[in-house]
């Protein structure tokens, strides 16, 4: 009996999906937007929690307000970790202040039932790795690539490490800087390489006299200033400083390039659901994604080119940071700190 | 008798207020340290145990950091105290020229975030890119032994410099209102300036010095910016970085319980030291120097030492203010971080300042900041004054406990405190405080109470009882005594505390970050913090440069207005 209902529901859903495609699809999207606008006019408000830099999130929000002047927006900007804690704590206390959250750690919010499903019409333009294709709980806004970076005055392009293993060369001893909380990188390598290979690699890396620092932006800057020749960096950060003339570059041949995805999700109990959905559609749209590219970020949307051809999704061996339960994650963190004696 | 009753009511009122304000975060800290729940919000009396303690204190790493911490805290506190006492003494008790430079310069670093200052010293003294090190190598050859800022010595030096302004601000008013009779007596008996300083001035100041020392040692113990930026690359951990690491270890859900268990050491130290301090000030009259006699503070003639003294003061100013300021100034015009060279000059840009103006939401942030900071500073001054009055001047049964409580918030790490308030305001949602600047203001007031009461205690100890007794005998009611005797005599301290709170409230964002919500209560501190979090040194340097300039103007203004009036009052009695 139950099965029948499920099958029938799936069929209806499938039919709905079909009806969304091609010419009809366009009209459907226009209807969809019109409905949201109508609802949003009554709400008149939007609260967005994000870990996106204020210099980037604010202009996006300004554009949104320009497009929908009847919505007054509120922005709360903090690190992903802080937002995650804040949302979980607020929600436990029964306080639903946020309509939207955009952080890399969105999986935790889904796990704590703070995020509800919403499949934006725009999400069709996103590859399955960069959205929650099953549950529809989140869609990527932009991605961060964890890659090897180097100071071009101290290291030639030929000499620069091509694979993660090249970090183990004795000549780099004491010359590599890594963020002391490089957990996503570690977790992803574990998933990609398996435990044995990763353990062996990390054990050898730990003997390289790592220059620990805190913060990827800081690391990229210090690398540019010559504090150390090599580091694990964010590709977009290097790209952006390189364009300003900093003597730094990055390597796109490592396997895998670890990718964290800053994703947007709708609150499970939004106060302003229509405005929130409008914003999700807006931020996933081609125009907004192009704006994100102008920040030298790598937009998640497949049909928007990255700021540099070197970052093309299809040409690289990308691996998205896997989501894991908090307990498992804490174990990884403990292992990472134990391996490196932190 | 009705008078006495009212007096008691008033004291109980203060006691209960502080009890309530301090108890909330304190209970959070203590209960949280036993709680085995993952999230502070999941706290339940069923899930309690010693797990956190066992985990933290059975870790051999905890004891490894112990000796580092002792060296770091003792070293930086000693350095700071020596510098602050010398500077305060030079400007208040001697005829050293150029005092205004010291008055205006010393507090300047207060508004600069510790992280930024640490970065400035990395750019100056890193063994690889440090400007000073490069210069040394250029002059003396590449084999020159270099100064490595990534060391325990570097941490002591920098934290020592950072602790000076607070100690200086605490000591200046006390040195100022000291009756010079005793010093003069010493001078007349042929004591030399230095031994007068040691045997008379410092002894009279003993309670103040101990208060400053306790307070600053706690600060050094707690601050994690300097050890974080200078210690981490060298693998040197201290207590505060360990707590920070634990809180951050599990990025996906921090283990606050363990951090709390570690932070209990702070609480223990705080209780032990304040207990010692309270015993010391038990014989308060010994330290009273402001009596009913009229006097004019007279200054010691330094003679031929005038110029060397000024030289030392200037050297300090150069190291702690001018040098970092030049680094900020330089970095703030950079398109990206780089060591100084001739090529750099061509690439300088105003972009970072434009960025601030563009994204700063300067309008609302400024208004909110002024409101928040003004309210916090005023509340801290009033509350600290009343608390100290009870602690030092009354026979109230709970005065020692009150003093302990007022100091305790300083022993609670900012990060734990922030979460405690976050949770508290979330719980008491019948008061519309959550997510407002008033929440930030309350949180700040409580944590600055420690500083406020330390300063006020010391200042009150200086005022001899005969003054209020005279007022009492002439039939003045207590509030009038307070208003006409204590407030004017303590004006330098009141003003000093007010400024100190303003400077700190502008700078510290760890706590407001947890408490604010949305642009409607955006304050400058959060803006600075956001910029820092984004990690772009040139942009943060631009903020640092502007803050230091504003601060210089502010201290100059206050010095011209507030302090001058005070001199006239004391001098004219």
PDB file of N, CA and C in Angstrom, chain B residues 386-452:
ATOM      1  N   UNK B 386      30.642  52.593  42.681  1.00  0.00           N
ATOM      2  CA  UNK B 386      29.779  52.181  43.788  1.00  0.00           C
ATOM      3  C   UNK B 386      30.310  50.913  44.446  1.00  0.00           C
ATOM      4  N   UNK B 387      30.733  49.966  43.624  1.00  0.00           N
ATOM      5  CA  UNK B 387      31.265  48.718  44.173  1.00  0.00           C
ATOM      6  C   UNK B 387      32.485  49.009  45.039  1.00  0.00           C
ATOM      7  N   UNK B 388      33.390  49.805  44.519  1.00  0.00           N
ATOM      8  CA  UNK B 388      34.616  50.094  45.266  1.00  0.00           C
ATOM      9  C   UNK B 388      34.321  50.835  46.567  1.00  0.00           C
ATOM     10  N   UNK B 389      33.330  51.694  46.494  1.00  0.00           N
ATOM     11  CA  UNK B 389      32.939  52.426  47.694  1.00  0.00           C
ATOM     12  C   UNK B 389      32.527  51.442  48.786  1.00  0.00           C
ATOM     13  N   UNK B 390      31.750  50.442  48.403  1.00  0.00           N
ATOM     14  CA  UNK B 390      31.321  49.440  49.375  1.00  0.00           C
ATOM     15  C   UNK B 390      32.521  48.620  49.842  1.00  0.00           C
ATOM     16  N   UNK B 391      33.345  48.216  48.898  1.00  0.00           N
ATOM     17  CA  UNK B 391      34.461  47.326  49.226  1.00  0.00           C
ATOM     18  C   UNK B 391      35.459  48.019  50.150  1.00  0.00           C
ATOM     19  N   UNK B 392      35.817  49.249  49.835  1.00  0.00           N
ATOM     20  CA  UNK B 392      36.893  49.922  50.557  1.00  0.00           C
ATOM     21  C   UNK B 392      36.367  50.705  51.769  1.00  0.00           C
ATOM     22  N   UNK B 393      35.164  51.251  51.651  1.00  0.00           N
ATOM     23  CA  UNK B 393      34.734  52.228  52.644  1.00  0.00           C
ATOM     24  C   UNK B 393      33.676  51.762  53.627  1.00  0.00           C
ATOM     25  N   UNK B 394      33.169  50.551  53.452  1.00  0.00           N
ATOM     26  CA  UNK B 394      32.078  50.183  54.339  1.00  0.00           C
ATOM     27  C   UNK B 394      32.473  48.993  55.196  1.00  0.00           C
ATOM     28  N   UNK B 395      31.642  48.729  56.168  1.00  0.00           N
ATOM     29  CA  UNK B 395      31.840  47.539  56.998  1.00  0.00           C
ATOM     30  C   UNK B 395      30.826  46.485  56.569  1.00  0.00           C
ATOM     31  N   UNK B 396      30.335  46.618  55.354  1.00  0.00           N
ATOM     32  CA  UNK B 396      29.331  45.708  54.823  1.00  0.00           C
ATOM     33  C   UNK B 396      29.839  44.270  54.900  1.00  0.00           C
ATOM     34  N   UNK B 397      28.956  43.363  55.351  1.00  0.00           N
ATOM     35  CA  UNK B 397      29.420  41.991  55.597  1.00  0.00           C
ATOM     36  C   UNK B 397      29.969  41.299  54.342  1.00  0.00           C
ATOM     37  N   UNK B 398      29.410  41.639  53.180  1.00  0.00           N
ATOM     38  CA  UNK B 398      29.815  40.889  51.990  1.00  0.00           C
ATOM     39  C   UNK B 398      30.832  41.619  51.135  1.00  0.00           C
ATOM     40  N   UNK B 399      31.567  42.586  51.723  1.00  0.00           N
ATOM     41  CA  UNK B 399      32.407  43.420  50.871  1.00  0.00           C
ATOM     42  C   UNK B 399      33.549  42.644  50.215  1.00  0.00           C
ATOM     43  N   UNK B 400      34.100  41.683  50.945  1.00  0.00           N
ATOM     44  CA  UNK B 400      35.192  40.921  50.355  1.00  0.00           C
ATOM     45  C   UNK B 400      34.697  40.067  49.202  1.00  0.00           C
ATOM     46  N   UNK B 401      33.561  39.473  49.423  1.00  0.00           N
ATOM     47  CA  UNK B 401      32.944  38.653  48.378  1.00  0.00           C
ATOM     48  C   UNK B 401      32.614  39.525  47.167  1.00  0.00           C
ATOM     49  N   UNK B 402      32.126  40.724  47.450  1.00  0.00           N
ATOM     50  CA  UNK B 402      31.772  41.650  46.375  1.00  0.00           C
ATOM     51  C   UNK B 402      33.007  41.962  45.531  1.00  0.00           C
ATOM     52  N   UNK B 403      34.123  42.180  46.213  1.00  0.00           N
ATOM     53  CA  UNK B 403      35.351  42.487  45.489  1.00  0.00           C
ATOM     54  C   UNK B 403      35.780  41.299  44.623  1.00  0.00           C
ATOM     55  N   UNK B 404      35.658  40.117  45.192  1.00  0.00           N
ATOM     56  CA  UNK B 404      35.983  38.903  44.434  1.00  0.00           C
ATOM     57  C   UNK B 404      35.117  38.811  43.177  1.00  0.00           C
ATOM     58  N   UNK B 405      33.833  39.040  43.377  1.00  0.00           N
ATOM     59  CA  UNK B 405      32.900  38.894  42.260  1.00  0.00           C
ATOM     60  C   UNK B 405      33.180  39.897  41.151  1.00  0.00           C
ATOM     61  N   UNK B 406      33.533  41.119  41.582  1.00  0.00           N
ATOM     62  CA  UNK B 406      33.784  42.147  40.572  1.00  0.00           C
ATOM     63  C   UNK B 406      35.007  41.806  39.735  1.00  0.00           C
ATOM     64  N   UNK B 407      35.926  41.051  40.319  1.00  0.00           N
ATOM     65  CA  UNK B 407      37.146  40.726  39.581  1.00  0.00           C
ATOM     66  C   UNK B 407      36.969  39.480  38.705  1.00  0.00           C
ATOM     67  N   UNK B 408      36.062  38.610  39.116  1.00  0.00           N
ATOM     68  CA  UNK B 408      35.939  37.312  38.453  1.00  0.00           C
ATOM     69  C   UNK B 408      35.710  37.362  36.942  1.00  0.00           C
ATOM     70  N   UNK B 409      34.889  38.282  36.460  1.00  0.00           N
ATOM     71  CA  UNK B 409      34.662  38.264  35.004  1.00  0.00           C
ATOM     72  C   UNK B 409      35.961  38.321  34.207  1.00  0.00           C
ATOM     73  N   UNK B 410      36.989  38.954  34.799  1.00  0.00           N
ATOM     74  CA  UNK B 410      38.256  39.059  34.086  1.00  0.00           C
ATOM     75  C   UNK B 410      38.922  37.692  33.956  1.00  0.00           C
ATOM     76  N   UNK B 411      38.497  36.761  34.823  1.00  0.00           N
ATOM     77  CA  UNK B 411      39.107  35.438  34.801  1.00  0.00           C
ATOM     78  C   UNK B 411      38.377  34.499  33.843  1.00  0.00           C
ATOM     79  N   UNK B 412      37.323  34.987  33.255  1.00  0.00           N
ATOM     80  CA  UNK B 412      36.580  34.140  32.321  1.00  0.00           C
ATOM     81  C   UNK B 412      37.019  34.495  30.906  1.00  0.00           C
ATOM     82  N   UNK B 413      37.584  33.534  30.172  1.00  0.00           N
ATOM     83  CA  UNK B 413      38.043  33.857  28.820  1.00  0.00           C
ATOM     84  C   UNK B 413      36.928  34.466  27.981  1.00  0.00           C
ATOM     85  N   UNK B 414      37.292  35.482  27.200  1.00  0.00           N
ATOM     86  CA  UNK B 414      36.314  36.199  26.391  1.00  0.00           C
ATOM     87  C   UNK B 414      35.414  35.288  25.586  1.00  0.00           C
ATOM     88  N   UNK B 415      35.986  34.243  25.060  1.00  0.00           N
ATOM     89  CA  UNK B 415      35.247  33.355  24.179  1.00  0.00           C
ATOM     90  C   UNK B 415      34.145  32.624  24.964  1.00  0.00           C
ATOM     91  N   UNK B 416      34.479  32.217  26.206  1.00  0.00           N
ATOM     92  CA  UNK B 416      33.501  31.540  27.065  1.00  0.00           C
ATOM     93  C   UNK B 416      32.433  32.548  27.508  1.00  0.00           C
ATOM     94  N   UNK B 417      32.903  33.743  27.843  1.00  0.00           N
ATOM     95  CA  UNK B 417      32.010  34.812  28.277  1.00  0.00           C
ATOM     96  C   UNK B 417      30.993  35.143  27.182  1.00  0.00           C
ATOM     97  N   UNK B 418      31.482  35.263  25.963  1.00  0.00           N
ATOM     98  CA  UNK B 418      30.605  35.585  24.842  1.00  0.00           C
ATOM     99  C   UNK B 418      29.495  34.559  24.698  1.00  0.00           C
ATOM    100  N   UNK B 419      29.863  33.294  24.798  1.00  0.00           N
ATOM    101  CA  UNK B 419      28.865  32.240  24.635  1.00  0.00           C
ATOM    102  C   UNK B 419      27.875  32.260  25.796  1.00  0.00           C
ATOM    103  N   UNK B 420      28.412  32.533  27.003  1.00  0.00           N
ATOM    104  CA  UNK B 420      27.539  32.589  28.168  1.00  0.00           C
ATOM    105  C   UNK B 420      26.455  33.648  27.980  1.00  0.00           C
ATOM    106  N   UNK B 421      26.869  34.822  27.531  1.00  0.00           N
ATOM    107  CA  UNK B 421      25.883  35.897  27.345  1.00  0.00           C
ATOM    108  C   UNK B 421      24.945  35.604  26.191  1.00  0.00           C
ATOM    109  N   UNK B 422      25.510  35.054  25.161  1.00  0.00           N
ATOM    110  CA  UNK B 422      24.705  34.673  24.003  1.00  0.00           C
ATOM    111  C   UNK B 422      23.557  33.777  24.474  1.00  0.00           C
ATOM    112  N   UNK B 423      23.909  32.800  25.256  1.00  0.00           N
ATOM    113  CA  UNK B 423      22.943  31.846  25.752  1.00  0.00           C
ATOM    114  C   UNK B 423      21.960  32.502  26.721  1.00  0.00           C
ATOM    115  N   UNK B 424      22.510  33.362  27.586  1.00  0.00           N
ATOM    116  CA  UNK B 424      21.670  34.032  28.586  1.00  0.00           C
ATOM    117  C   UNK B 424      20.602  34.895  27.911  1.00  0.00           C
ATOM    118  N   UNK B 425      21.025  35.710  26.968  1.00  0.00           N
ATOM    119  CA  UNK B 425      20.073  36.615  26.304  1.00  0.00           C
ATOM    120  C   UNK B 425      19.082  35.842  25.456  1.00  0.00           C
ATOM    121  N   UNK B 426      19.519  34.703  24.982  1.00  0.00           N
ATOM    122  CA  UNK B 426      18.615  33.848  24.211  1.00  0.00           C
ATOM    123  C   UNK B 426      17.529  33.304  25.128  1.00  0.00           C
ATOM    124  N   UNK B 427      17.930  32.987  26.368  1.00  0.00           N
ATOM    125  CA  UNK B 427      17.004  32.387  27.335  1.00  0.00           C
ATOM    126  C   UNK B 427      16.028  33.414  27.894  1.00  0.00           C
ATOM    127  N   UNK B 428      16.538  34.588  28.221  1.00  0.00           N
ATOM    128  CA  UNK B 428      15.649  35.584  28.832  1.00  0.00           C
ATOM    129  C   UNK B 428      15.019  36.436  27.736  1.00  0.00           C
ATOM    130  N   UNK B 429      14.300  35.765  26.842  1.00  0.00           N
ATOM    131  CA  UNK B 429      13.780  36.507  25.686  1.00  0.00           C
ATOM    132  C   UNK B 429      12.560  37.357  26.032  1.00  0.00           C
ATOM    133  N   UNK B 430      12.147  37.337  27.321  1.00  0.00           N
ATOM    134  CA  UNK B 430      11.082  38.278  27.704  1.00  0.00           C
ATOM    135  C   UNK B 430      11.650  39.693  27.771  1.00  0.00           C
ATOM    136  N   UNK B 431      12.976  39.781  27.896  1.00  0.00           N
ATOM    137  CA  UNK B 431      13.620  41.084  27.755  1.00  0.00           C
ATOM    138  C   UNK B 431      14.115  41.197  26.320  1.00  0.00           C
ATOM    139  N   UNK B 432      13.732  42.233  25.625  1.00  0.00           N
ATOM    140  CA  UNK B 432      14.119  42.309  24.206  1.00  0.00           C
ATOM    141  C   UNK B 432      15.563  42.738  24.033  1.00  0.00           C
ATOM    142  N   UNK B 433      16.494  41.931  24.545  1.00  0.00           N
ATOM    143  CA  UNK B 433      17.897  42.315  24.499  1.00  0.00           C
ATOM    144  C   UNK B 433      18.671  41.574  23.421  1.00  0.00           C
ATOM    145  N   UNK B 434      18.228  40.360  23.131  1.00  0.00           N
ATOM    146  CA  UNK B 434      18.967  39.514  22.206  1.00  0.00           C
ATOM    147  C   UNK B 434      19.185  40.215  20.863  1.00  0.00           C
ATOM    148  N   UNK B 435      20.450  40.234  20.451  1.00  0.00           N
ATOM    149  CA  UNK B 435      20.749  40.819  19.148  1.00  0.00           C
ATOM    150  C   UNK B 435      20.720  42.335  19.114  1.00  0.00           C
ATOM    151  N   UNK B 436      20.779  42.993  20.266  1.00  0.00           N
ATOM    152  CA  UNK B 436      20.794  44.458  20.261  1.00  0.00           C
ATOM    153  C   UNK B 436      22.152  44.958  20.753  1.00  0.00           C
ATOM    154  N   UNK B 437      22.406  46.254  20.531  1.00  0.00           N
ATOM    155  CA  UNK B 437      23.670  46.781  21.035  1.00  0.00           C
ATOM    156  C   UNK B 437      23.660  46.820  22.562  1.00  0.00           C
ATOM    157  N   UNK B 438      22.480  46.772  23.177  1.00  0.00           N
ATOM    158  CA  UNK B 438      22.425  46.817  24.646  1.00  0.00           C
ATOM    159  C   UNK B 438      22.940  45.512  25.231  1.00  0.00           C
ATOM    160  N   UNK B 439      22.723  44.431  24.505  1.00  0.00           N
ATOM    161  CA  UNK B 439      23.276  43.150  24.953  1.00  0.00           C
ATOM    162  C   UNK B 439      24.796  43.237  24.990  1.00  0.00           C
ATOM    163  N   UNK B 440      25.355  43.825  23.946  1.00  0.00           N
ATOM    164  CA  UNK B 440      26.810  43.987  23.892  1.00  0.00           C
ATOM    165  C   UNK B 440      27.268  44.860  25.058  1.00  0.00           C
ATOM    166  N   UNK B 441      26.494  45.930  25.273  1.00  0.00           N
ATOM    167  CA  UNK B 441      26.843  46.885  26.306  1.00  0.00           C
ATOM    168  C   UNK B 441      26.860  46.222  27.691  1.00  0.00           C
ATOM    169  N   UNK B 442      25.849  45.415  27.976  1.00  0.00           N
ATOM    170  CA  UNK B 442      25.793  44.735  29.273  1.00  0.00           C
ATOM    171  C   UNK B 442      26.973  43.772  29.412  1.00  0.00           C
ATOM    172  N   UNK B 443      27.196  43.006  28.367  1.00  0.00           N
ATOM    173  CA  UNK B 443      28.306  42.058  28.398  1.00  0.00           C
ATOM    174  C   UNK B 443      29.632  42.746  28.665  1.00  0.00           C
ATOM    175  N   UNK B 444      29.873  43.833  27.966  1.00  0.00           N
ATOM    176  CA  UNK B 444      31.111  44.585  28.131  1.00  0.00           C
ATOM    177  C   UNK B 444      31.232  45.157  29.542  1.00  0.00           C
ATOM    178  N   UNK B 445      30.130  45.767  30.020  1.00  0.00           N
ATOM    179  CA  UNK B 445      30.178  46.391  31.340  1.00  0.00           C
ATOM    180  C   UNK B 445      30.617  45.380  32.384  1.00  0.00           C
ATOM    181  N   UNK B 446      30.067  44.187  32.300  1.00  0.00           N
ATOM    182  CA  UNK B 446      30.423  43.175  33.291  1.00  0.00           C
ATOM    183  C   UNK B 446      31.893  42.794  33.167  1.00  0.00           C
ATOM    184  N   UNK B 447      32.361  42.646  31.939  1.00  0.00           N
ATOM    185  CA  UNK B 447      33.748  42.200  31.854  1.00  0.00           C
ATOM    186  C   UNK B 447      34.739  43.324  32.145  1.00  0.00           C
ATOM    187  N   UNK B 448      34.311  44.582  32.023  1.00  0.00           N
ATOM    188  CA  UNK B 448      35.226  45.687  32.340  1.00  0.00           C
ATOM    189  C   UNK B 448      35.169  46.095  33.815  1.00  0.00           C
ATOM    190  N   UNK B 449      34.209  45.514  34.519  1.00  0.00           N
ATOM    191  CA  UNK B 449      34.042  45.809  35.940  1.00  0.00           C
ATOM    192  C   UNK B 449      35.336  45.519  36.707  1.00  0.00           C
ATOM    193  N   UNK B 450      36.025  44.470  36.287  1.00  0.00           N
ATOM    194  CA  UNK B 450      37.261  44.085  36.966  1.00  0.00           C
ATOM    195  C   UNK B 450      38.259  45.230  36.904  1.00  0.00           C
ATOM    196  N   UNK B 451      38.453  45.759  35.722  1.00  0.00           N
ATOM    197  CA  UNK B 451      39.396  46.863  35.575  1.00  0.00           C
ATOM    198  C   UNK B 451      38.921  48.077  36.367  1.00  0.00           C
ATOM    199  N   UNK B 452      37.650  48.402  36.208  1.00  0.00           N
ATOM    200  CA  UNK B 452      37.090  49.575  36.875  1.00  0.00           C
ATOM    201  C   UNK B 452      37.297  49.516  38.376  1.00  0.00           C
TER     202      UNK B 452
END
